Amino acid sequence: MKSDRQKLIVWASGLIEFIGDKPVPDGAIHVCTALGQDAIEFLFDQVREQSVLHDFGDAVGLRVPEIDADRPHVEVGVDLAVEQLIIWEDYLRDLVGNDDEIEWTRA
C-alpha cells in the first residue's frame, strides 16, 4: 500500500529519495514532505524535471545537478554541495509555489 505521505531527502552524494513516512536516516537532509497522492505526484514530476539521472554504481537514481556524486568526502565547514542543494531546493520551491500539501523543512 502506498503511503499518502512522502518525505523527500537528499544524501551528500546528491542522491534524491522519497522515503515514505519513515524517520530521516542519519546523513540525509530532509527537504520537504508531500501530503496526499496528488501532491506527491506533482512534487515527483518537478523533482524529475530539475534533476539528472546518475549511475551510483549500485543503483541508478536522480541526483541534484552540480553535486559531484563521486567526491571523496563531505567537506568540513562550508560544503559547496550543501550550497548547491539550497540553490536546487529554492528553485524547486519557486516551481511548486505555495501548496498547502507540501511542507518544506527549511523556513
PDB file of C-alpha atoms in Angstrom:
ATOM      1  CA  MET A   1       0.000   0.000   0.000  1.00  0.00           C
ATOM      2  CA  LYS A   2       1.370   3.394  -0.983  1.00  0.00           C
ATOM      3  CA  SER A   3       1.817   5.986   1.719  1.00  0.00           C
ATOM      4  CA  ASP A   4      -0.123   9.227   1.364  1.00  0.00           C
ATOM      5  CA  ARG A   5       2.836  10.989   2.995  1.00  0.00           C
ATOM      6  CA  GLN A   6       6.280  11.061   1.377  1.00  0.00           C
ATOM      7  CA  LYS A   7       9.443  12.658   2.730  1.00  0.00           C
ATOM      8  CA  LEU A   8      11.891  13.954   0.153  1.00  0.00           C
ATOM      9  CA  ILE A   9      15.521  13.607   1.254  1.00  0.00           C
ATOM     10  CA  VAL A  10      18.906  14.242  -0.337  1.00  0.00           C
ATOM     11  CA  TRP A  11      22.170  12.474   0.513  1.00  0.00           C
ATOM     12  CA  ALA A  12      25.676  14.001   0.427  1.00  0.00           C
ATOM     13  CA  SER A  13      26.174  12.371  -2.989  1.00  0.00           C
ATOM     14  CA  GLY A  14      23.216  14.363  -4.295  1.00  0.00           C
ATOM     15  CA  LEU A  15      21.013  11.249  -4.488  1.00  0.00           C
ATOM     16  CA  ILE A  16      17.350  12.237  -4.164  1.00  0.00           C
ATOM     17  CA  GLU A  17      14.961   9.825  -2.481  1.00  0.00           C
ATOM     18  CA  PHE A  18      11.346   9.658  -1.413  1.00  0.00           C
ATOM     19  CA  ILE A  19      11.263   7.561   1.760  1.00  0.00           C
ATOM     20  CA  GLY A  20       7.613   7.426   2.724  1.00  0.00           C
ATOM     21  CA  ASP A  21       6.826   8.343   6.303  1.00  0.00           C
ATOM     22  CA  LYS A  22       9.953   6.703   7.765  1.00  0.00           C
ATOM     23  CA  PRO A  23      12.395   8.590  10.004  1.00  0.00           C
ATOM     24  CA  VAL A  24      15.041  10.521   8.075  1.00  0.00           C
ATOM     25  CA  PRO A  25      18.270   8.475   8.084  1.00  0.00           C
ATOM     26  CA  ASP A  26      21.467   9.917   9.550  1.00  0.00           C
ATOM     27  CA  GLY A  27      23.478  11.606   6.838  1.00  0.00           C
ATOM     28  CA  ALA A  28      20.466  12.699   4.792  1.00  0.00           C
ATOM     29  CA  ILE A  29      18.893  16.145   4.580  1.00  0.00           C
ATOM     30  CA  HIS A  30      15.096  16.307   4.811  1.00  0.00           C
ATOM     31  CA  VAL A  31      13.916  18.711   2.091  1.00  0.00           C
ATOM     32  CA  CYS A  32      10.128  18.507   2.425  1.00  0.00           C
ATOM     33  CA  THR A  33       7.122  16.278   2.984  1.00  0.00           C
ATOM     34  CA  ALA A  34       4.325  15.874   0.447  1.00  0.00           C
ATOM     35  CA  LEU A  35       0.872  15.079   1.828  1.00  0.00           C
ATOM     36  CA  GLY A  36      -1.574  13.248  -0.403  1.00  0.00           C
ATOM     37  CA  GLN A  37      -1.153  11.410  -3.685  1.00  0.00           C
ATOM     38  CA  ASP A  38      -1.711  14.474  -5.898  1.00  0.00           C
ATOM     39  CA  ALA A  39       0.981  16.463  -4.064  1.00  0.00           C
ATOM     40  CA  ILE A  40       3.379  13.502  -4.172  1.00  0.00           C
ATOM     41  CA  GLU A  41       2.932  13.059  -7.920  1.00  0.00           C
ATOM     42  CA  PHE A  42       3.230  16.795  -8.585  1.00  0.00           C
ATOM     43  CA  LEU A  43       6.395  17.073  -6.468  1.00  0.00           C
ATOM     44  CA  PHE A  44       7.906  13.987  -8.109  1.00  0.00           C
ATOM     45  CA  ASP A  45       7.274  15.463 -11.571  1.00  0.00           C
ATOM     46  CA  GLN A  46       9.023  18.699 -10.568  1.00  0.00           C
ATOM     47  CA  VAL A  47      11.952  16.821  -8.992  1.00  0.00           C
ATOM     48  CA  ARG A  48      12.354  14.668 -12.091  1.00  0.00           C
ATOM     49  CA  GLU A  49      12.485  17.755 -14.327  1.00  0.00           C
ATOM     50  CA  GLN A  50      15.081  19.504 -12.105  1.00  0.00           C
ATOM     51  CA  SER A  51      17.392  16.523 -11.582  1.00  0.00           C
ATOM     52  CA  VAL A  52      19.803  14.391 -13.548  1.00  0.00           C
ATOM     53  CA  LEU A  53      19.825  10.634 -13.896  1.00  0.00           C
ATOM     54  CA  HIS A  54      23.011   9.209 -12.408  1.00  0.00           C
ATOM     55  CA  ASP A  55      24.602   5.767 -12.088  1.00  0.00           C
ATOM     56  CA  PHE A  56      25.686   5.498  -8.458  1.00  0.00           C
ATOM     57  CA  GLY A  57      27.339   2.121  -9.070  1.00  0.00           C
ATOM     58  CA  ASP A  58      24.916   0.034  -7.057  1.00  0.00           C
ATOM     59  CA  ALA A  59      21.811   1.839  -8.299  1.00  0.00           C
ATOM     60  CA  VAL A  60      20.638   4.389 -10.823  1.00  0.00           C
ATOM     61  CA  GLY A  61      18.768   7.341  -9.406  1.00  0.00           C
ATOM     62  CA  LEU A  62      18.031  11.025  -9.597  1.00  0.00           C
ATOM     63  CA  ARG A  63      20.748  13.428  -8.446  1.00  0.00           C
ATOM     64  CA  VAL A  64      20.847  17.138  -7.678  1.00  0.00           C
ATOM     65  CA  PRO A  65      22.761  18.820 -10.525  1.00  0.00           C
ATOM     66  CA  GLU A  66      26.106  20.389  -9.588  1.00  0.00           C
ATOM     67  CA  ILE A  67      26.709  17.982  -6.684  1.00  0.00           C
ATOM     68  CA  ASP A  68      29.588  15.667  -7.548  1.00  0.00           C
ATOM     69  CA  ALA A  69      28.393  12.210  -6.553  1.00  0.00           C
ATOM     70  CA  ASP A  70      31.972  10.920  -6.707  1.00  0.00           C
ATOM     71  CA  ARG A  71      33.537  13.479  -4.390  1.00  0.00           C
ATOM     72  CA  PRO A  72      35.811  11.720  -1.923  1.00  0.00           C
ATOM     73  CA  HIS A  73      34.299  13.081   1.309  1.00  0.00           C
ATOM     74  CA  VAL A  74      31.951  15.588   2.870  1.00  0.00           C
ATOM     75  CA  GLU A  75      33.664  18.932   3.368  1.00  0.00           C
ATOM     76  CA  VAL A  76      34.162  20.256   6.882  1.00  0.00           C
ATOM     77  CA  GLY A  77      32.957  23.818   7.351  1.00  0.00           C
ATOM     78  CA  VAL A  78      31.375  25.297   4.232  1.00  0.00           C
ATOM     79  CA  ASP A  79      30.362  22.419   1.991  1.00  0.00           C
ATOM     80  CA  LEU A  80      29.703  23.537  -1.592  1.00  0.00           C
ATOM     81  CA  ALA A  81      27.357  20.580  -2.081  1.00  0.00           C
ATOM     82  CA  VAL A  82      25.077  21.966   0.625  1.00  0.00           C
ATOM     83  CA  GLU A  83      25.093  25.341  -1.122  1.00  0.00           C
ATOM     84  CA  GLN A  84      24.122  23.620  -4.390  1.00  0.00           C
ATOM     85  CA  LEU A  85      21.356  21.728  -2.582  1.00  0.00           C
ATOM     86  CA  ILE A  86      19.957  25.011  -1.231  1.00  0.00           C
ATOM     87  CA  ILE A  87      20.006  26.559  -4.720  1.00  0.00           C
ATOM     88  CA  TRP A  88      18.245  23.471  -6.127  1.00  0.00           C
ATOM     89  CA  GLU A  89      15.679  23.454  -3.321  1.00  0.00           C
ATOM     90  CA  ASP A  90      14.932  27.170  -3.723  1.00  0.00           C
ATOM     91  CA  TYR A  91      14.369  26.682  -7.451  1.00  0.00           C
ATOM     92  CA  LEU A  92      12.123  23.682  -6.761  1.00  0.00           C
ATOM     93  CA  ARG A  93      10.136  25.724  -4.227  1.00  0.00           C
ATOM     94  CA  ASP A  94       9.676  28.502  -6.777  1.00  0.00           C
ATOM     95  CA  LEU A  95       8.332  25.974  -9.288  1.00  0.00           C
ATOM     96  CA  VAL A  96       5.992  24.331  -6.793  1.00  0.00           C
ATOM     97  CA  GLY A  97       4.715  27.633  -5.401  1.00  0.00           C
ATOM     98  CA  ASN A  98       2.502  27.835  -2.338  1.00  0.00           C
ATOM     99  CA  ASP A  99       0.993  24.407  -1.902  1.00  0.00           C
ATOM    100  CA  ASP A 100      -0.561  23.551   1.461  1.00  0.00           C
ATOM    101  CA  GLU A 101       0.048  19.879   0.711  1.00  0.00           C
ATOM    102  CA  ILE A 102       3.845  20.304   0.660  1.00  0.00           C
ATOM    103  CA  GLU A 103       5.589  21.070   3.945  1.00  0.00           C
ATOM    104  CA  TRP A 104       9.083  22.471   3.476  1.00  0.00           C
ATOM    105  CA  THR A 105      11.589  21.667   6.215  1.00  0.00           C
ATOM    106  CA  ARG A 106      13.621  24.839   5.778  1.00  0.00           C
ATOM    107  CA  ALA A 107      11.680  28.020   6.536  1.00  0.00           C
TER     108      ALA A 107
END
